[in-house]
Each structure stands twice: as structure tokens, then as C-alpha cells.
Amino acid sequence: MMLSRSIVIGMLIGGAVGDAMGAPFEGLWSDDIPNAESLASSFHEYHGYPSGQYTDDTQLTIATIQSIVQNGDIVIPDVARSISELWRHHSVIGPGGACTQAAEKYLATGNHFDMGAPVGQAGNGTAMRTAAIGLWFGNDRHSLVSTVADISRLTHQDPRSIAGGVVIALAANILASDHTIGAAELCNALADSIDPIDTELASLIRALPDRSRSPDCKKFIAAAGQPSAEFTEPIISPFVIPTVLASIYCINQHRNSWIDAVTSAVQLGGDVDTLGAIVGAMSGAIHGVEGIPANLVADLQDSESIAALAVRYHWLLENRLQTQACGE
Ligand SMILES: [Mg+2]
């Protein structure tokens, strides 16, 4: 499996652009979010921040990839350190509760064991940061599942959040090597891999392609994993199960266009910076950086340094995947 530089840049930049596109609308209902044309034309004002500002989703992704690039490997305690350092400087934008709790615990103890928020807190703070890590494993998907589970566990010990982190990394890994894989085949592969971690999320993902044909699919996604629907209108909460289902749904419905996939994600309403970040990264794995509107790439905060990090990550991946291919 070889990866083009465009795919790796597309994932990091795509995630950041999707995050920045959704950030001004976090928590809003679908009806209160601008139409796709308006979202694509330029970043909207995000109060108190410069245009094109991304948030915690991108910050934690970058911290993870920086750790990998610096070590030339995935070193779990260093990923914990790199993520937690963000909190030392109080520079995290819109952080989630579980990640904050985990990072503060790490900063207080220097210990990455059991730093993750306890079972019961099943937020999407894992899935928001794992897509780009999926590229690391090439065709070694067995290692992907166990290592991404370890990375997810740093912030969340709840199996639903761990499974959600694994699903997004694996989806990106699969899509980067097979852009046209069918929705059912993709969902079955994802579900099979996380079945041992969380059977509930696995069966919901397996049901998603059939459900996607029904007009009430968005309601199904928004209420998934909850005893009863929280609201009468569908909205995607920061709970990991709806977030992961919504992300895969958008990717499957809009496989041919980066901007269609990401604007459809942001328009779902709710935790839309995270949805934008996940779908932007996964869609970047399909279309590469050329698939992302150039005006948004140019206006993204730190666009050049994020692309530079992606280039270093790509160089590392090329060497690693070449070695993997030689060993086969
Ligand atoms: Mg965010």
C-alpha cells in the first residue's frame, strides 16, 4: 500500500478545514446553519477568533502526529505527553470534558496509565483525533485496532469511545487505499473489527447502509445508543456513537466530493466542528488536498505549518510502508 503525499496533506488539512468550517456553528440546530454554498464560499465568523480558526479536534490530531513524527514511531506515553501539553498552556479551543480531565490528570501525575476518563463518559474526543493515525498501519489492520485502542484509552476508558476511535482510524485507512469501496462492505469491515470492543456500536454500523435508504435515517443516527431520543428534531450530540455514525453516513452519501461530504456533515447540526473535522479528514483520504477548495485551504489558520507536518508524516509513512511491503 503506497500513499501519495496529497492524501496525507489532504487528511490533515481537510480535518482542520472541516473543523474551522463547523466551529462557528457548534451546538446549533440544522435549520440555523448556512447552506452548502455559503459554507463553501468562505469561513464564517467564529466569535473572538481569526478567520479559519480550528479547534481542539485539530489541536489534538496535530499533537498526536507531532509525537509520531518526532519519535519516528507511535510511542503511547509520548502521545499522552504531547496531547496533555496543550492543556499546560491553556491553549485548547473548545475542549471536551473527558480530554480535559485526562490531560489534567497526566499533568498532575506524569503517568499515562488510567489517565482516561472513566467508563460512562463516552464522548467523541477519541474519534475526533484518530483519522490520520489510520494511515500509519498500511495493511496491518490488526495492529491498527490494538494501537488505536491504546491511543483512544488515553482520554476515554469507555469501550464505546475506544471503539469509536478505532472505527475512524480504520475507515480512513480503508478509504485511503480503496476510494470506491461500497458502503456495505466498508461498514461490515468496520463493524467486524470493533465487535470485540463494543458490540453495540458494531451492530449500529452494520445496520447503517440499510438505514441510510430510509427518510428517517438522521433521526436513527441522532438517537443511536441512547435509551430515548434526546430531542424531537435530530441533532448530533458530542456522544461518540451518533458522531461516528453520522461521519460514516456523510462519507458514504457523498463519496465523490470533499466539499459535499463536509458541508453535509456541518449541516447536520450539533457538534459540527468535530463532525467537520472527522469527515474532512476521511474525505481528504479519498480526494487528497486538491479536492479541498483552495480558498479555504489558503484561509485556514496555520495552513502552511500543518501542511509541513503532513509532509514529514508522509515521508515517515513512505519509509515505513516500503519496509512493510518488503517484509511480505
Ligand atoms: Mg472542537
Short mmCIF file of C-alpha atoms and ligand atoms in Angstrom, two decimals:
data_model
loop_
_atom_site.label_atom_id
_atom_site.label_comp_id
_atom_site.label_asym_id
_atom_site.label_seq_id
_atom_site.Cartn_x
_atom_site.Cartn_y
_atom_site.Cartn_z
CA MET A 1 0.00 0.00 0.00
CA MET A 2 1.56 3.31 -1.08
CA LEU A 3 0.20 6.67 -0.08
CA SER A 4 0.51 9.84 -2.07
CA ARG A 5 1.69 12.98 -0.37
CA SER A 6 -1.57 14.62 -1.46
CA ILE A 7 -3.61 12.11 0.56
CA VAL A 8 -1.61 12.72 3.75
CA ILE A 9 -1.78 16.51 3.38
CA GLY A 10 -5.45 16.18 2.42
CA MET A 11 -6.19 14.37 5.66
CA LEU A 12 -4.51 16.86 7.99
CA ILE A 13 -5.57 19.98 6.09
CA GLY A 14 -9.01 18.50 5.33
CA GLY A 15 -9.64 17.79 9.00
CA ALA A 16 -8.57 21.29 10.01
CA VAL A 17 -10.66 22.98 7.29
CA GLY A 18 -13.74 20.93 8.24
CA ASP A 19 -13.17 21.79 11.90
CA ALA A 20 -12.84 25.52 11.13
CA MET A 21 -15.87 25.39 8.84
CA GLY A 22 -18.05 23.90 11.59
CA ALA A 23 -16.64 25.77 14.61
CA PRO A 24 -18.83 28.90 14.32
CA PHE A 25 -21.95 26.71 14.34
CA GLU A 26 -21.18 24.26 17.14
CA GLY A 27 -24.34 23.41 19.07
CA LEU A 28 -26.77 24.95 16.58
CA TRP A 29 -29.79 23.22 15.07
CA SER A 30 -29.58 22.21 11.45
CA ASP A 31 -32.06 24.96 10.44
CA ASP A 32 -29.78 27.67 11.84
CA ILE A 33 -26.74 26.64 9.79
CA PRO A 34 -26.00 28.33 6.43
CA ASN A 35 -26.48 26.47 3.17
CA ALA A 36 -23.70 24.49 1.49
CA GLU A 37 -22.83 27.26 -0.96
CA SER A 38 -22.36 29.76 1.84
CA LEU A 39 -20.28 27.32 3.92
CA ALA A 40 -18.01 26.64 0.94
CA SER A 41 -17.56 30.27 -0.10
CA SER A 42 -15.51 31.31 2.96
CA PHE A 43 -15.10 30.60 6.68
CA HIS A 44 -17.82 32.23 8.74
CA GLU A 45 -17.07 34.46 11.70
CA TYR A 46 -16.07 32.50 14.81
CA HIS A 47 -16.50 34.95 17.62
CA GLY A 48 -13.24 36.14 19.13
CA TYR A 49 -11.01 34.18 16.76
CA PRO A 50 -9.34 34.94 13.45
CA SER A 51 -10.96 33.61 10.26
CA GLY A 52 -10.21 29.93 9.63
CA GLN A 53 -9.55 29.08 13.27
CA TYR A 54 -9.69 25.36 14.01
CA THR A 55 -10.37 23.88 17.46
CA ASP A 56 -9.43 21.04 19.85
CA ASP A 57 -10.15 18.33 17.25
CA THR A 58 -7.31 19.58 15.07
CA GLN A 59 -5.09 20.55 18.01
CA LEU A 60 -5.18 17.02 19.42
CA THR A 61 -4.69 15.47 15.97
CA ILE A 62 -1.64 17.67 15.38
CA ALA A 63 -0.24 16.91 18.85
CA THR A 64 -0.55 13.19 18.11
CA ILE A 65 1.07 13.38 14.67
CA GLN A 66 3.84 15.63 16.05
CA SER A 67 4.65 12.97 18.61
CA ILE A 68 4.76 10.28 15.92
CA VAL A 69 6.98 12.40 13.65
CA GLN A 70 9.36 13.30 16.47
CA ASN A 71 9.74 9.69 17.62
CA GLY A 72 9.57 8.10 14.19
CA ASP A 73 7.10 5.74 15.81
CA ILE A 74 3.93 5.61 17.88
CA VAL A 75 5.11 5.85 21.48
CA ILE A 76 1.98 5.81 23.63
CA PRO A 77 3.41 7.62 26.71
CA ASP A 78 4.73 10.36 24.43
CA VAL A 79 1.36 10.73 22.70
CA ALA A 80 -0.09 11.22 26.20
CA ARG A 81 2.54 13.85 26.94
CA SER A 82 2.08 15.66 23.63
CA ILE A 83 -1.70 15.85 23.99
CA SER A 84 -1.56 16.88 27.66
CA GLU A 85 0.96 19.66 26.99
CA LEU A 86 -1.82 21.52 25.15
CA TRP A 87 -3.56 21.99 28.48
CA ARG A 88 -0.43 23.20 30.25
CA HIS A 89 -0.62 26.39 28.21
CA HIS A 90 -4.43 26.66 28.43
CA SER A 91 -4.48 26.95 24.67
CA VAL A 92 -7.12 24.35 23.83
CA ILE A 93 -10.08 25.76 21.92
CA GLY A 94 -13.46 24.25 22.87
CA PRO A 95 -12.08 21.20 24.68
CA GLY A 96 -14.29 18.31 25.79
CA GLY A 97 -14.66 17.33 29.43
CA ALA A 98 -13.08 13.88 29.24
CA CYS A 99 -9.96 15.06 27.38
CA THR A 100 -9.52 17.93 29.84
CA GLN A 101 -9.90 15.58 32.81
CA ALA A 102 -7.40 13.11 31.30
CA ALA A 103 -4.82 15.77 30.43
CA GLU A 104 -5.03 17.40 33.85
CA LYS A 105 -4.58 14.03 35.49
CA TYR A 106 -1.49 13.40 33.34
CA LEU A 107 -0.02 16.82 34.08
CA ALA A 108 -0.53 16.25 37.81
CA THR A 109 0.92 12.71 37.90
CA GLY A 110 3.09 12.30 34.79
CA ASN A 111 1.50 8.89 34.45
CA HIS A 112 -0.42 7.86 31.33
CA PHE A 113 -1.88 4.70 32.86
CA ASP A 114 -5.53 5.19 33.77
CA MET A 115 -5.43 8.86 32.81
CA GLY A 116 -8.52 8.40 30.61
CA ALA A 117 -11.94 9.49 31.84
CA PRO A 118 -13.82 6.59 33.43
CA VAL A 119 -16.39 4.30 31.83
CA GLY A 120 -19.67 6.17 31.45
CA GLN A 121 -18.12 9.19 29.76
CA ALA A 122 -18.49 8.20 26.12
CA GLY A 123 -17.72 11.40 24.26
CA ASN A 124 -16.32 11.75 20.75
CA GLY A 125 -12.91 13.05 21.89
CA THR A 126 -11.29 9.85 20.60
CA ALA A 127 -12.85 9.75 17.13
CA MET A 128 -12.10 13.44 16.57
CA ARG A 129 -8.33 12.82 16.53
CA THR A 130 -7.67 9.33 15.12
CA ALA A 131 -8.33 9.52 11.35
CA ALA A 132 -4.78 10.46 10.32
CA ILE A 133 -3.26 7.80 12.59
CA GLY A 134 -5.07 5.21 10.48
CA LEU A 135 -2.53 5.76 7.69
CA TRP A 136 0.31 4.55 9.90
CA PHE A 137 -0.60 0.88 9.69
CA GLY A 138 -0.80 0.23 5.93
CA ASN A 139 -2.37 -3.20 5.53
CA ASP A 140 -1.60 -4.27 9.10
CA ARG A 141 -5.12 -3.67 10.32
CA HIS A 142 -4.71 -5.97 13.29
CA SER A 143 -2.08 -3.64 14.79
CA LEU A 144 -4.25 -0.65 13.91
CA VAL A 145 -7.09 -1.91 16.09
CA SER A 146 -4.95 -2.57 19.17
CA THR A 147 -2.72 0.51 18.92
CA VAL A 148 -5.52 2.98 18.16
CA ALA A 149 -7.47 1.46 21.05
CA ASP A 150 -4.47 2.25 23.30
CA ILE A 151 -4.31 5.82 21.96
CA SER A 152 -8.06 6.26 22.48
CA ARG A 153 -7.85 4.87 26.02
CA LEU A 154 -5.52 7.74 26.98
CA THR A 155 -8.53 10.05 27.18
CA HIS A 156 -11.53 7.71 27.40
CA GLN A 157 -11.77 4.31 29.08
CA ASP A 158 -15.35 3.77 27.94
CA PRO A 159 -15.40 0.96 25.33
CA ARG A 160 -17.80 2.95 23.12
CA SER A 161 -15.30 5.80 22.84
CA ILE A 162 -12.42 3.38 22.30
CA ALA A 163 -14.36 1.61 19.54
CA GLY A 164 -15.24 4.99 18.00
CA GLY A 165 -11.58 6.00 17.85
CA VAL A 166 -10.69 2.70 16.17
CA VAL A 167 -13.55 2.93 13.65
CA ILE A 168 -12.50 6.34 12.35
CA ALA A 169 -8.82 5.36 12.04
CA LEU A 170 -9.78 2.16 10.24
CA ALA A 171 -12.25 3.90 7.93
CA ALA A 172 -9.55 6.38 6.91
CA ASN A 173 -7.07 3.54 6.40
CA ILE A 174 -9.51 1.63 4.16
CA LEU A 175 -10.67 4.69 2.19
CA ALA A 176 -7.08 5.82 1.54
CA SER A 177 -6.38 2.54 -0.25
CA ASP A 178 -9.82 1.91 -1.78
CA HIS A 179 -11.74 5.11 -2.63
CA THR A 180 -14.66 3.25 -4.17
CA ILE A 181 -15.34 0.54 -1.59
CA GLY A 182 -19.11 0.05 -1.26
CA ALA A 183 -20.94 1.34 1.79
CA ALA A 184 -21.98 -2.13 2.95
CA GLU A 185 -18.51 -3.60 2.51
CA LEU A 186 -16.93 -0.67 4.37
CA CYS A 187 -19.43 -0.81 7.23
CA ASN A 188 -19.11 -4.59 7.58
CA ALA A 189 -15.32 -4.35 7.75
CA LEU A 190 -15.54 -1.62 10.40
CA ALA A 191 -18.15 -3.49 12.42
CA ASP A 192 -16.18 -6.78 12.35
CA SER A 193 -13.07 -5.03 13.66
CA ILE A 194 -14.72 -3.39 16.66
CA ASP A 195 -17.11 -6.18 17.59
CA PRO A 196 -14.74 -7.41 20.34
CA ILE A 197 -14.50 -3.86 21.77
CA ASP A 198 -18.14 -2.72 21.63
CA THR A 199 -20.87 -4.85 20.09
CA GLU A 200 -23.47 -2.08 20.25
CA LEU A 201 -21.55 0.35 18.02
CA ALA A 202 -20.59 -2.58 15.77
CA SER A 203 -24.21 -3.58 15.15
CA LEU A 204 -25.31 0.03 14.58
CA ILE A 205 -22.57 0.47 11.95
CA ARG A 206 -23.60 -2.80 10.32
CA ALA A 207 -27.20 -1.53 10.11
CA LEU A 208 -26.22 1.89 8.72
CA PRO A 209 -26.21 1.18 4.95
CA ASP A 210 -29.79 -0.19 5.06
CA ARG A 211 -30.93 2.59 7.36
CA SER A 212 -29.39 5.18 5.00
CA ARG A 213 -32.06 4.38 2.43
CA SER A 214 -34.83 5.42 4.80
CA PRO A 215 -36.04 9.03 5.16
CA ASP A 216 -35.74 8.89 8.95
CA CYS A 217 -32.04 7.97 8.85
CA LYS A 218 -30.91 11.20 10.50
CA LYS A 219 -33.26 10.52 13.42
CA PHE A 220 -31.87 7.00 13.70
CA ILE A 221 -28.30 8.36 13.82
CA ALA A 222 -29.04 11.17 16.29
CA ALA A 223 -30.77 8.84 18.75
CA ALA A 224 -28.41 5.88 18.31
CA GLY A 225 -27.03 4.40 21.52
CA GLN A 226 -29.35 6.42 23.75
CA PRO A 227 -32.28 4.99 25.72
CA SER A 228 -34.58 7.53 24.07
CA ALA A 229 -34.13 10.40 21.65
CA GLU A 230 -32.92 13.49 23.49
CA PHE A 231 -34.75 15.98 21.25
CA THR A 232 -37.68 15.87 18.87
CA GLU A 233 -35.53 17.11 15.99
CA PRO A 234 -32.34 15.20 15.05
CA ILE A 235 -29.12 16.86 16.22
CA ILE A 236 -25.69 15.25 16.62
CA SER A 237 -24.53 15.42 20.24
CA PRO A 238 -20.89 15.04 21.34
CA PHE A 239 -21.72 11.43 22.27
CA VAL A 240 -19.38 9.13 20.33
CA ILE A 241 -21.99 6.80 18.82
CA PRO A 242 -24.04 9.36 16.82
CA THR A 243 -20.84 11.21 15.90
CA VAL A 244 -19.24 8.12 14.37
CA LEU A 245 -22.42 7.01 12.59
CA ALA A 246 -23.04 10.50 11.19
CA SER A 247 -19.47 10.73 9.91
CA ILE A 248 -19.62 7.41 8.08
CA TYR A 249 -23.07 8.29 6.76
CA CYS A 250 -21.79 11.56 5.23
CA ILE A 251 -18.78 9.82 3.68
CA ASN A 252 -20.96 7.15 2.10
CA GLN A 253 -23.59 9.60 0.84
CA HIS A 254 -21.02 11.98 -0.66
CA ARG A 255 -18.10 9.84 -1.76
CA ASN A 256 -17.41 11.90 -4.90
CA SER A 257 -16.86 15.34 -3.46
CA TRP A 258 -14.92 16.63 -0.47
CA ILE A 259 -16.98 19.79 -0.14
CA ASP A 260 -20.33 17.96 -0.44
CA ALA A 261 -19.33 15.48 2.27
CA VAL A 262 -18.11 18.17 4.68
CA THR A 263 -20.92 20.66 4.16
CA SER A 264 -23.47 17.86 4.61
CA ALA A 265 -21.76 16.98 7.92
CA VAL A 266 -21.76 20.56 9.19
CA GLN A 267 -25.42 20.93 8.21
CA LEU A 268 -26.47 18.04 10.46
CA GLY A 269 -26.32 20.42 13.42
CA GLY A 270 -24.89 19.87 16.90
CA ASP A 271 -21.23 19.04 17.42
CA VAL A 272 -20.41 20.16 13.90
CA ASP A 273 -16.79 21.24 14.35
CA THR A 274 -15.99 17.65 15.32
CA LEU A 275 -18.14 16.25 12.51
CA GLY A 276 -16.46 18.62 10.06
CA ALA A 277 -13.04 17.56 11.35
CA ILE A 278 -13.71 13.83 11.06
CA VAL A 279 -15.46 13.95 7.69
CA GLY A 280 -12.92 16.47 6.36
CA ALA A 281 -10.07 14.13 7.25
CA MET A 282 -11.73 10.96 5.92
CA SER A 283 -12.78 12.71 2.73
CA GLY A 284 -9.22 14.04 2.42
CA ALA A 285 -8.08 10.41 2.40
CA ILE A 286 -10.21 9.94 -0.71
CA HIS A 287 -9.67 13.17 -2.64
CA GLY A 288 -6.29 14.45 -1.46
CA VAL A 289 -5.56 18.11 -0.83
CA GLU A 290 -6.51 19.05 -4.41
CA GLY A 291 -10.09 18.05 -3.61
CA ILE A 292 -10.41 20.72 -0.92
CA PRO A 293 -11.50 24.20 -2.08
CA ALA A 294 -8.31 26.27 -2.48
CA ASN A 295 -9.87 29.38 -0.93
CA LEU A 296 -10.50 27.51 2.31
CA VAL A 297 -7.04 25.93 2.36
CA ALA A 298 -5.50 29.38 1.88
CA ASP A 299 -7.60 30.97 4.65
CA LEU A 300 -7.08 28.20 7.22
CA GLN A 301 -5.05 29.28 10.26
CA ASP A 302 -1.59 27.66 10.27
CA SER A 303 -2.26 26.11 6.87
CA GLU A 304 1.43 26.07 5.94
CA SER A 305 2.71 24.55 9.17
CA ILE A 306 0.00 21.88 9.13
CA ALA A 307 0.94 21.00 5.53
CA ALA A 308 4.61 20.91 6.53
CA LEU A 309 3.83 18.47 9.34
CA ALA A 310 1.87 16.34 6.87
CA VAL A 311 4.88 16.26 4.52
CA ARG A 312 7.11 15.00 7.35
CA TYR A 313 4.48 12.41 8.31
CA HIS A 314 4.23 11.30 4.68
CA TRP A 315 7.99 10.85 4.44
CA LEU A 316 7.89 8.66 7.53
CA LEU A 317 4.93 6.66 6.21
CA GLU A 318 6.60 6.07 2.86
CA ASN A 319 9.66 4.57 4.50
CA ARG A 320 7.60 2.54 6.89
CA LEU A 321 5.20 1.16 4.30
CA GLN A 322 8.07 0.33 1.95
CA THR A 323 9.63 -1.75 4.72
CA GLN A 324 6.27 -3.38 5.36
CA ALA A 325 5.92 -4.26 1.65
CA CYS A 326 9.46 -5.77 1.59
CA GLY A 327 8.61 -7.95 4.57
CA GLU A 328 5.58 -9.51 2.88
MG MG B 1 -13.81 21.19 18.61
#
